[in-house]
Coordinates of C-alpha atoms in Angstrom, one line a residue:
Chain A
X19 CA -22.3 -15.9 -19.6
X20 CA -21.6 -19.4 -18.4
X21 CA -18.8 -20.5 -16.9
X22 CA -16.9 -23.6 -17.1
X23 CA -16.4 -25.4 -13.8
X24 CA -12.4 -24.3 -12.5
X25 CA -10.5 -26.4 -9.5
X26 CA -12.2 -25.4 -6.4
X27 CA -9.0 -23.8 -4.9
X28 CA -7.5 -21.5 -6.7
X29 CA -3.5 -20.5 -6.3
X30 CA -2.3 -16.8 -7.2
X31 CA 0.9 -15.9 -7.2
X32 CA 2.4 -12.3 -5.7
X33 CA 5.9 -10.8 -5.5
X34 CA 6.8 -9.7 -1.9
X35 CA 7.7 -6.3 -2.7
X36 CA 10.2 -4.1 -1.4
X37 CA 8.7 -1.2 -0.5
X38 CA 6.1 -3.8 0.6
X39 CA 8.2 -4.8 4.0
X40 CA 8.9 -3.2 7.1
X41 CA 12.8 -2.1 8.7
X42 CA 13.2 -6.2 9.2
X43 CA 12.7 -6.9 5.8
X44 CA 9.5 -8.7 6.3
X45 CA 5.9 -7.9 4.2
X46 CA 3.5 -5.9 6.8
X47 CA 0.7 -7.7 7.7
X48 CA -1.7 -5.2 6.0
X49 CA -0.2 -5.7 2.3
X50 CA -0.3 -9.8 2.9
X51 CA -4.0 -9.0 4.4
X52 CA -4.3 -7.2 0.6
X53 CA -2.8 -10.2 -1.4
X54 CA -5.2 -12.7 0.5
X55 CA -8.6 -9.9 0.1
X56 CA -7.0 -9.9 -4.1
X57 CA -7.1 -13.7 -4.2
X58 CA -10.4 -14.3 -2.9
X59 CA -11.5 -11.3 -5.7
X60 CA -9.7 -13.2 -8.5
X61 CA -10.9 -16.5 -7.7
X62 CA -14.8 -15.8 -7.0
X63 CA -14.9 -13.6 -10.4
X64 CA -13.2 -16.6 -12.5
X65 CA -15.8 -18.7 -10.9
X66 CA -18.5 -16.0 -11.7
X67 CA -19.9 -15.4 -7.9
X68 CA -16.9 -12.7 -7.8
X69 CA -17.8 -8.6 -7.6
X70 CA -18.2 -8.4 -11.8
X71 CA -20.6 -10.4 -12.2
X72 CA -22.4 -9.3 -8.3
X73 CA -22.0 -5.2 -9.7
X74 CA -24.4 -5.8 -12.5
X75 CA -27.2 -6.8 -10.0
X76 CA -26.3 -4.1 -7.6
X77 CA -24.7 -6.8 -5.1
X78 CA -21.7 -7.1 -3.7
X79 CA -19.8 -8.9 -1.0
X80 CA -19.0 -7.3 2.3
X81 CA -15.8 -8.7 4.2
X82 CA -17.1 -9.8 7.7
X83 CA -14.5 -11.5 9.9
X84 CA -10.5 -12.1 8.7
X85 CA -8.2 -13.8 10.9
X86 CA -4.8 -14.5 9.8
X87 CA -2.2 -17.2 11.8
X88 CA 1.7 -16.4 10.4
X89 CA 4.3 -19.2 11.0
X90 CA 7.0 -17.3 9.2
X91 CA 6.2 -14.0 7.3
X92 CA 7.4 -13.9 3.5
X93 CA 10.3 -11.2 3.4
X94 CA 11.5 -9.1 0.3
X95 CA 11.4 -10.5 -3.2
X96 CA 10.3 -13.9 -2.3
X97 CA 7.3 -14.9 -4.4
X98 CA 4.6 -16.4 -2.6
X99 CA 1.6 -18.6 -3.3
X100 CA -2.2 -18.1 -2.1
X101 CA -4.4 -20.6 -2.0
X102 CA -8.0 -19.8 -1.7
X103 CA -11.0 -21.8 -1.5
X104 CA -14.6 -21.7 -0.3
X105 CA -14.8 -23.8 2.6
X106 CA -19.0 -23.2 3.1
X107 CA -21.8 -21.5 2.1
X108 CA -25.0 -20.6 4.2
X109 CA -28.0 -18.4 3.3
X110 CA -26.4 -15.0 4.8
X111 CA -22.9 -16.2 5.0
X112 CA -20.2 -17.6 3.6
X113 CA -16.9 -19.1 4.7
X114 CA -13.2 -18.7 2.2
X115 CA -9.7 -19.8 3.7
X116 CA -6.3 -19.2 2.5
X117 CA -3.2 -20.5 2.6
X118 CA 0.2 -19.2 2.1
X119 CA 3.1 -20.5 0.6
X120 CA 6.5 -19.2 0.0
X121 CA 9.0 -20.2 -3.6
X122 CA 10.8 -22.5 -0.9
X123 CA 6.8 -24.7 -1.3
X124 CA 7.0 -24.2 2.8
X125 CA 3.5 -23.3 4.0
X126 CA 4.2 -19.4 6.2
X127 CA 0.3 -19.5 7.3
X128 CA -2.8 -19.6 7.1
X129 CA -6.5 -17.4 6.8
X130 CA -10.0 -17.4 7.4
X131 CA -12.5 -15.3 6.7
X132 CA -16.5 -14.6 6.5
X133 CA -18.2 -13.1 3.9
X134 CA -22.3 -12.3 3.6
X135 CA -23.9 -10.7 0.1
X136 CA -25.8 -7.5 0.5
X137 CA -27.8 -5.3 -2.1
X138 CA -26.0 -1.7 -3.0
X139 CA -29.3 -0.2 -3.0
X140 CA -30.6 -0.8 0.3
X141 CA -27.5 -2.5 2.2
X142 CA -29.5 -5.1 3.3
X143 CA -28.3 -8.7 3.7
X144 CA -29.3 -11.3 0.3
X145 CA -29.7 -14.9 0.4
X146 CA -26.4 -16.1 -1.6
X147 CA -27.6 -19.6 -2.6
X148 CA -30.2 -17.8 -4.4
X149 CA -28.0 -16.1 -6.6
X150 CA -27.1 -18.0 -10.3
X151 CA -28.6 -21.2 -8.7
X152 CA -26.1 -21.2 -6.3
X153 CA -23.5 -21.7 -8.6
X154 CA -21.0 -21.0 -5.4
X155 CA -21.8 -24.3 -3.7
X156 CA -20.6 -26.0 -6.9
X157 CA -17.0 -25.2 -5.4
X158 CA -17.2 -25.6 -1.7
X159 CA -14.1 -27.4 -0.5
X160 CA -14.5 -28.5 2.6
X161 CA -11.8 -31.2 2.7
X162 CA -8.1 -29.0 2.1
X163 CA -7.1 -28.2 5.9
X164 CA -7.1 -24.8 7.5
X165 CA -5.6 -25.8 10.7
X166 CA -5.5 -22.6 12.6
X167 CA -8.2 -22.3 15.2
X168 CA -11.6 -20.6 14.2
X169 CA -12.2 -16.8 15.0
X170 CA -11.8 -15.5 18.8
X171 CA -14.6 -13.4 20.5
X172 CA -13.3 -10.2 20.9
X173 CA -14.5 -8.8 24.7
X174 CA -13.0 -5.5 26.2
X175 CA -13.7 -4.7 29.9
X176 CA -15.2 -1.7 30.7
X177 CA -11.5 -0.6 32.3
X178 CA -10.1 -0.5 28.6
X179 CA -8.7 2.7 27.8
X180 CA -9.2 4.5 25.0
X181 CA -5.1 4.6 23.2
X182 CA -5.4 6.6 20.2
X183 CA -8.3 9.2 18.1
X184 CA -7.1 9.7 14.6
X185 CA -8.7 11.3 11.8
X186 CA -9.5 9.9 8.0
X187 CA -7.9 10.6 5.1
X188 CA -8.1 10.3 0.9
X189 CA -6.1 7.5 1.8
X190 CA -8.1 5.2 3.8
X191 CA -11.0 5.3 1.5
X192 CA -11.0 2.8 -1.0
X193 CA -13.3 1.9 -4.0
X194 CA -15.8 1.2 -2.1
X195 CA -15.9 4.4 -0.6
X196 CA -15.9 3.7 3.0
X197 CA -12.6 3.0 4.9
X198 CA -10.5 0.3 3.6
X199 CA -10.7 -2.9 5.5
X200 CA -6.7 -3.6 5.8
X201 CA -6.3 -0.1 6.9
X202 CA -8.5 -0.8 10.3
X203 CA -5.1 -3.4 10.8
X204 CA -2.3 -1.0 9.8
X205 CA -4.0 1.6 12.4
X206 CA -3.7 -1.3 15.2
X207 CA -0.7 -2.2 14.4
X208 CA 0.9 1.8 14.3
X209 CA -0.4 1.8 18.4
X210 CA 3.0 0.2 18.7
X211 CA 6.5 1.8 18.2
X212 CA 9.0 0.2 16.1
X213 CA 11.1 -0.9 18.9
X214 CA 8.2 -3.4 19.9
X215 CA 8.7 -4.9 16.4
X216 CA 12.6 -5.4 17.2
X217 CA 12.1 -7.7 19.4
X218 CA 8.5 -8.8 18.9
X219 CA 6.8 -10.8 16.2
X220 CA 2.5 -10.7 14.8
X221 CA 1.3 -14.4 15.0
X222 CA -2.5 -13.8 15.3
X223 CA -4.8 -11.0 14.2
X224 CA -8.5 -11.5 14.2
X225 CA -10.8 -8.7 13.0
X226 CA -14.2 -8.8 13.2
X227 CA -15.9 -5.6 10.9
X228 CA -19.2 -4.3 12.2
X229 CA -20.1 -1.2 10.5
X230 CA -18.4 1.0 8.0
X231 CA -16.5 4.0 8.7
X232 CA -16.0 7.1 6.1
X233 CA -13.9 9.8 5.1
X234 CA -14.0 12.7 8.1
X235 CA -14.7 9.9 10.8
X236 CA -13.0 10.3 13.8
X237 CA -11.8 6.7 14.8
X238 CA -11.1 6.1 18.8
X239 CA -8.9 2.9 19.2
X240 CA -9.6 1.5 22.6
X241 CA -6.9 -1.3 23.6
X242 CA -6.5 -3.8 26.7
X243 CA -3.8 -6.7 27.1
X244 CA -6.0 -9.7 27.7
X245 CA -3.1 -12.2 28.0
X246 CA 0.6 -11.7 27.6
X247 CA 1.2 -10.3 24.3
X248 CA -2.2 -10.4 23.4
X249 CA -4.3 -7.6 23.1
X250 CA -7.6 -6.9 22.3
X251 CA -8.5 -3.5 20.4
X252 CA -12.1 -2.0 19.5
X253 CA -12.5 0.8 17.0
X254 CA -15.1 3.0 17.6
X255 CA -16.2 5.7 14.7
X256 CA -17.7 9.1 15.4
X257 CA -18.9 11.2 13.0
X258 CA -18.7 14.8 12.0
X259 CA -20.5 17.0 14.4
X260 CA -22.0 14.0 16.7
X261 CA -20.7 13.0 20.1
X262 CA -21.8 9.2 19.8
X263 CA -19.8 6.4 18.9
X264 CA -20.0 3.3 17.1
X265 CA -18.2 0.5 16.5
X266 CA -16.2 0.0 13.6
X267 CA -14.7 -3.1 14.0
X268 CA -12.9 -5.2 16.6
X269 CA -10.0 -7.2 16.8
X270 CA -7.3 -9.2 18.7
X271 CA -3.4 -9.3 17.7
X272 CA -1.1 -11.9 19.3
X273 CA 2.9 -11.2 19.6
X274 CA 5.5 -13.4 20.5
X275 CA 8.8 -12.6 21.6
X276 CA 11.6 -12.7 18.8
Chain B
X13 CA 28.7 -12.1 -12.0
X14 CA 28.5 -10.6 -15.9
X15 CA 25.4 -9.4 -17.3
X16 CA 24.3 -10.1 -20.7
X17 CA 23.6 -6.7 -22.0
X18 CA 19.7 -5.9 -22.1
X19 CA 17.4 -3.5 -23.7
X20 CA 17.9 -0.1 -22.4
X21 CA 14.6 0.2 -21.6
X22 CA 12.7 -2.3 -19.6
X23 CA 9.1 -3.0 -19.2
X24 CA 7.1 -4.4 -16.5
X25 CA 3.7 -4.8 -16.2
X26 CA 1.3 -4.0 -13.4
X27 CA -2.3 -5.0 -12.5
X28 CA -3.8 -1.7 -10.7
X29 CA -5.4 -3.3 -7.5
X30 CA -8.7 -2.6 -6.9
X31 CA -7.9 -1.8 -2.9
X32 CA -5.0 0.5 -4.4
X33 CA -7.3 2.6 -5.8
X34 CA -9.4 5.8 -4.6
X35 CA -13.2 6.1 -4.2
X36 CA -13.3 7.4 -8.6
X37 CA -11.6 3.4 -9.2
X38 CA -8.7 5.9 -10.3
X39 CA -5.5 4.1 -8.7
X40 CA -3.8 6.3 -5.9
X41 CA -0.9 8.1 -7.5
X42 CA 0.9 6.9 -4.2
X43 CA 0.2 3.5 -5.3
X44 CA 1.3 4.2 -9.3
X45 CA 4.9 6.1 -7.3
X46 CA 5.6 3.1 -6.0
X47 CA 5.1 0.7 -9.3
X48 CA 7.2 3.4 -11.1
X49 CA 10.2 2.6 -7.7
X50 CA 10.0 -1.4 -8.5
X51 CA 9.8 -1.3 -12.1
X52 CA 13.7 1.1 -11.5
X53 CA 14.6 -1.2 -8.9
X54 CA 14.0 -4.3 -11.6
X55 CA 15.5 -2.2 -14.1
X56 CA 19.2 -1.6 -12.3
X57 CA 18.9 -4.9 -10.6
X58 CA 18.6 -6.9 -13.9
X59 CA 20.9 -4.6 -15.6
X60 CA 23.6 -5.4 -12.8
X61 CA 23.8 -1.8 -11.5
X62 CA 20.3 -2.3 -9.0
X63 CA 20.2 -2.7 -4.9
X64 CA 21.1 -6.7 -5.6
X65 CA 24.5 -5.9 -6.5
X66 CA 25.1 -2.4 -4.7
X67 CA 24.5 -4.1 -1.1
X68 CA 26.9 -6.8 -1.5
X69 CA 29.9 -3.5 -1.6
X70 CA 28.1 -1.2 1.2
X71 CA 26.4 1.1 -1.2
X72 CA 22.4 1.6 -2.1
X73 CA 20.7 4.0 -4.7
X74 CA 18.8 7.1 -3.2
X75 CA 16.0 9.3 -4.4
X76 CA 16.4 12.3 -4.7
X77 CA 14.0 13.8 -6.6
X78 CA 10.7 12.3 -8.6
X79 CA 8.0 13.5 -10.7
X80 CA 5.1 12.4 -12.1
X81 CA 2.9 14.0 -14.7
X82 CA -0.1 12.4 -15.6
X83 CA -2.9 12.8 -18.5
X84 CA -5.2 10.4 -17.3
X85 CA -5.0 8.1 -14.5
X86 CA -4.7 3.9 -14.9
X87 CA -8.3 2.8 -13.1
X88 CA -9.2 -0.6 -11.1
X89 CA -8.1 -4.0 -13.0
X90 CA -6.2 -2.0 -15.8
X91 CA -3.4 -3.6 -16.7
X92 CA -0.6 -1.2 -17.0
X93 CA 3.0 -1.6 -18.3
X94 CA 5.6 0.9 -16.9
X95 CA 8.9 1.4 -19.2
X96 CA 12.2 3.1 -17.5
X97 CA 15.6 4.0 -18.5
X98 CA 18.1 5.9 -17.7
X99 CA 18.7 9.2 -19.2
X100 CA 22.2 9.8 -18.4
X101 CA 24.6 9.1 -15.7
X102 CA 27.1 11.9 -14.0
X103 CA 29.5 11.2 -11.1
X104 CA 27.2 11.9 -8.1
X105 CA 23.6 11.7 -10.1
X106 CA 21.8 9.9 -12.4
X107 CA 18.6 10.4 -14.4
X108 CA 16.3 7.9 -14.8
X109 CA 12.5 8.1 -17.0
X110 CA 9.5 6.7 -17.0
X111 CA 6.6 5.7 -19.4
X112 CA 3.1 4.5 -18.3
X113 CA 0.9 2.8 -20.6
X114 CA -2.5 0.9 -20.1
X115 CA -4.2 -2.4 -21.6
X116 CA -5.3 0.3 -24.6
X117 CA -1.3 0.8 -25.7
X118 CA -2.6 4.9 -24.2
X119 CA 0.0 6.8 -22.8
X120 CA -1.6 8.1 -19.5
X121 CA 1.8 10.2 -18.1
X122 CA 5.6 9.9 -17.9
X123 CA 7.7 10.0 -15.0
X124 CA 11.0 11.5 -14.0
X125 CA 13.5 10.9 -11.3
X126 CA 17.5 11.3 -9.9
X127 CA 19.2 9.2 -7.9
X128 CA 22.6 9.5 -6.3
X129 CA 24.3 6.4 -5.0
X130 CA 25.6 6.7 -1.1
X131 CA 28.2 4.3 1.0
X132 CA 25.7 2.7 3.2
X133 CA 28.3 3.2 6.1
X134 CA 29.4 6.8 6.1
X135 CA 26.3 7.5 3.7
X136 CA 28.4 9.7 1.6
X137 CA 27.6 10.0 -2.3
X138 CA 30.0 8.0 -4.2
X139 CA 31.1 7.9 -7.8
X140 CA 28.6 6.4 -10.0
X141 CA 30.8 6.1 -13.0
X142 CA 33.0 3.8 -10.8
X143 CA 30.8 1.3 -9.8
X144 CA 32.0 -2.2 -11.8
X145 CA 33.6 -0.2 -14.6
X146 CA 30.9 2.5 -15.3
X147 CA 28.3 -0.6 -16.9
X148 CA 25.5 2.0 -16.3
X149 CA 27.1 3.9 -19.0
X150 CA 26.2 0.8 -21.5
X151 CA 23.0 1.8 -20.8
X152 CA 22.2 5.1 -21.4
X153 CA 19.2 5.7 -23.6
X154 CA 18.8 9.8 -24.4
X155 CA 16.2 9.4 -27.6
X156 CA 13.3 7.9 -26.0
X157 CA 11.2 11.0 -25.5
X158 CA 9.8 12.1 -22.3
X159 CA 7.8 15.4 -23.0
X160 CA 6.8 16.5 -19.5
X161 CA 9.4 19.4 -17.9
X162 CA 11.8 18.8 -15.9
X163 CA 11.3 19.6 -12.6
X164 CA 10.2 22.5 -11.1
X165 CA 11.7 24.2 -8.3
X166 CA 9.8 24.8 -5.3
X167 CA 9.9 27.8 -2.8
X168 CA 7.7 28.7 0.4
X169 CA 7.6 32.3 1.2
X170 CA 8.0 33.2 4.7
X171 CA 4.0 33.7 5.1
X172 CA 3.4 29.9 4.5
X173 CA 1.5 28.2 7.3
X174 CA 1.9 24.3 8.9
X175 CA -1.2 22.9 7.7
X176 CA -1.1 19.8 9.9
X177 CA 1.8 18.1 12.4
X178 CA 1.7 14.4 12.1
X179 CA 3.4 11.5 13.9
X180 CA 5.4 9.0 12.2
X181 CA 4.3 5.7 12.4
X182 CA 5.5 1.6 12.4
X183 CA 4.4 1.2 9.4
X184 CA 5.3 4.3 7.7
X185 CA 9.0 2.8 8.0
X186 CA 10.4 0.5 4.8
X187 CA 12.9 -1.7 4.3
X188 CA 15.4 1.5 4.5
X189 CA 14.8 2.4 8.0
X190 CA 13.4 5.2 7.3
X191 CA 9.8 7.2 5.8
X192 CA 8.9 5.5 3.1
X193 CA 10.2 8.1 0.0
X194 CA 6.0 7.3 -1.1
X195 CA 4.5 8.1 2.5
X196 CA 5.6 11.6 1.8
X197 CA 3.1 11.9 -1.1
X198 CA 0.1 10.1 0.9
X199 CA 0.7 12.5 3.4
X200 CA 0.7 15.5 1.3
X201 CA -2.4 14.6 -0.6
X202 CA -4.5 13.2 2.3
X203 CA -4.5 17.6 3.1
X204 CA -6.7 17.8 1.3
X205 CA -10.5 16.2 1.7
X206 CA -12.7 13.9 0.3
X207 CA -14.8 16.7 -2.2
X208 CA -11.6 17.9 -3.6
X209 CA -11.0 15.4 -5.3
X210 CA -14.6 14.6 -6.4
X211 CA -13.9 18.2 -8.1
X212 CA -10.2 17.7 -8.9
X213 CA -7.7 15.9 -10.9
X214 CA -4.3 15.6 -9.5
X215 CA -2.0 16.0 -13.0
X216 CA 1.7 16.4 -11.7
X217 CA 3.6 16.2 -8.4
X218 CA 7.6 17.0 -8.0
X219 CA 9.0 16.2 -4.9
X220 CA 12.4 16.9 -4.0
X221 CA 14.1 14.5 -1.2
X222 CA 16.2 16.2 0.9
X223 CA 17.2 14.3 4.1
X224 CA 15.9 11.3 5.9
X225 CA 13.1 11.4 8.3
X226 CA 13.0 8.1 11.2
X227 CA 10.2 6.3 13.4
X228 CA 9.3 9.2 16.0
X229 CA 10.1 12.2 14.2
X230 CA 7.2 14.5 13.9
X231 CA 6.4 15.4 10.1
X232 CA 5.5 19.0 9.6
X233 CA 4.0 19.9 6.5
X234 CA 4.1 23.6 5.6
X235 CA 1.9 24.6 2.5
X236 CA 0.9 27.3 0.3
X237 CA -1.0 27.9 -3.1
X238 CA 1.3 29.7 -5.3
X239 CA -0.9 29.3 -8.2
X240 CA -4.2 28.4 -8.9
X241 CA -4.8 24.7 -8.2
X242 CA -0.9 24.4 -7.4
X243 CA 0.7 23.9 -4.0
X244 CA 4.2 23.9 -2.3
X245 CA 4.6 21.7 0.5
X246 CA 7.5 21.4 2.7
X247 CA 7.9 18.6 4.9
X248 CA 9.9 19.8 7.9
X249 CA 10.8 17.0 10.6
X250 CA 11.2 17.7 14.5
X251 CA 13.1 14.8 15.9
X252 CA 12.3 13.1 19.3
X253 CA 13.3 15.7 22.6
X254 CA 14.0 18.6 19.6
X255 CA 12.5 21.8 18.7
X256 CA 14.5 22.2 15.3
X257 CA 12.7 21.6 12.3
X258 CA 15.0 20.1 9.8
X259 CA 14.2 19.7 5.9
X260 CA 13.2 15.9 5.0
X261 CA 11.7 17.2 1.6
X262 CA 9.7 19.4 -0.2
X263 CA 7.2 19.3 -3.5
X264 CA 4.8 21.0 -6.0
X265 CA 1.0 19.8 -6.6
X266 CA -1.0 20.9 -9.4
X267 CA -4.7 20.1 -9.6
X268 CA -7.3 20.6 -12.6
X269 CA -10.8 20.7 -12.4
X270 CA -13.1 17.7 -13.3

């Protein structure tokens, strides 16, 4: 199959919808997280480096870091715009941002995210220039502006206390069979109560993923304010019948005040 | 405003996200629910009867009852269409069906659902056949078949046990203010685990609406098997600093085996 050489960013349109948006009207961040995980699908399997063409080799890709930076968050029925493009490629990893745009053609924010290739079979880490010639670097776009700053080290103290243990469900596992990347932000972002949205507003989350979770992991959520409104939360998994836990994934959410 | 009049059935299509579907690639039914919600809410609202209009004179639609019956279920990347119509229309209810095809023109299950229309400020039912002249009446479309039953009533005995007590969540809250009429069904079927559903096929679900459940209530869901591979589920709510249990809804599950 070869593959004619598309625009390096693609642009992928999606209907805020309805049932999409939480009590102000406004998507949650976890179904815009979806839309930007759906473009970056789209666009790598029209440019043939995408999961199709990776499943018939027994390779896929494994999300690594996501950070999203929201000026304005899309509300109900708007249709918005998503803009994704490669922005580098290294042996072990490789770099996508996204941009998002409202109908108005006013930019709402922005993302980042890092991506490595591993084998299905042994879950080990593959080079990705080596795969189809390194047809991905064909498309690296390292010119269109991201302009949000890089991905924060996440750091708890030792003090950080431990906010929430919840159990999987069906729900959280998703193709893949391990827990859904976006649900790790919707269980951050249920540690606070709805009167906190009322008068607060996401700007920031970072997430960097370390391990994968699965269905009957217990997840421990372990939170600490590191600045005003900023707060830094690490996930920690624990198996069926073990006492010892790992981490999940790690992230940091910045509010401001509404 | 006037309407041109439309078909009485409309058809919207629907790619089945990969990340909106379960560890089989079989697209959650929670996930299908809530195509079958937008594809009524673009129905009414292009049809001038739909949220659009309603909210400008105080008034919304509410669910009150849905099922879903389904031979075989849309998988990752299908494109599925979803046709809807309204059966009929009385004063304080209306019908309204649904069709799901995928990219093969197969039939893989029909839904149906009621809906009364409330005054969004004493959230009393009003008179349907009212509302701008009765036009929902132009719209009635009673041939299109829909050969699943209608839906089935569902009664706990005294002997049935709370299988779980869960908190209500941020983002378990919609645009409504309230549980999400969809959360109800992820909540039912994440009682059960993983392996059930490597061994069993959800193929219908009724669930009947009966009062509104808010941020803080605590969700108690009440089950028993009254057949083999069927379950009734109530969904009792306990609102904050109350030990009443109130009715928010209740359903019927039906599993085969794989």
């Amino acid at each position: 199959m070869s593959h004619e050489l598309l625009s390096k960013v693609g642009s992928y349109d999606f209907l805020v919808e309805p049932f999409h948006c939480d009590f102000s009207h406004r998507i949650f961040i976890g179904h815009l997280g979806n839309h930007l995980l759906n473009a970056a699908d789209f666009h790598s399997n029209e440019r043939g480096y995408g999961m199709d063409y990776l499943n018939t080799v027994h390779k896929t890709w494994v999300l690594s870091r996501f950070v999203m930076e929201m000026q304005e968050m899309p509300i109900a029925y708007d249709r918005i715009t998503v803009d994704t493009w490669v922005e580098n490629v290294m042996k072990f990893f490789t770099s996508r941002n996204f941009a998002i745009r409202n109908s108005n053609g006013n930019t709402c924010g922005y993302g980042r995210s890092i991506w490595a290739m591993i084998d299905t079979e042994t879950r080990q880490p593959v080079d990705i220039l080596a795969e189809r010639d390194g047809l991905i670097t064909a498309y690296i776009e390292d010119e269109k502006p991201c302009p949000i700053e890089p991905f924060k080290r996440v750091r708890l103290s030792k003090d950080a206390k431990t906010a929430k243990v919840i159990d999987t469900h069906y729900s959280d596992i998703d193709v893949n069979g391990h827990v859904n990347s976006v649900k790790y932000i919707e269980h951050m972002l249920d540690l606070w109560p709805l009167d906190w949205y009322r008068q607060h507003r996401l700007t920031r989350i970072d997430i960097a993923y370390t391990a994968e979770s699965y269905f009957g992991d217990r997840l421990h959520l372990i939170v600490e304010e590191s600045a005003d409104g900023e707060f830094d939360i690490q996930i920690m998994k624990q198996s069926p019948n073990s006492d010892t836990l790992k981490e999940a994934c790690r992230g940091k959410i910045k509010f401001c005040e509404m």
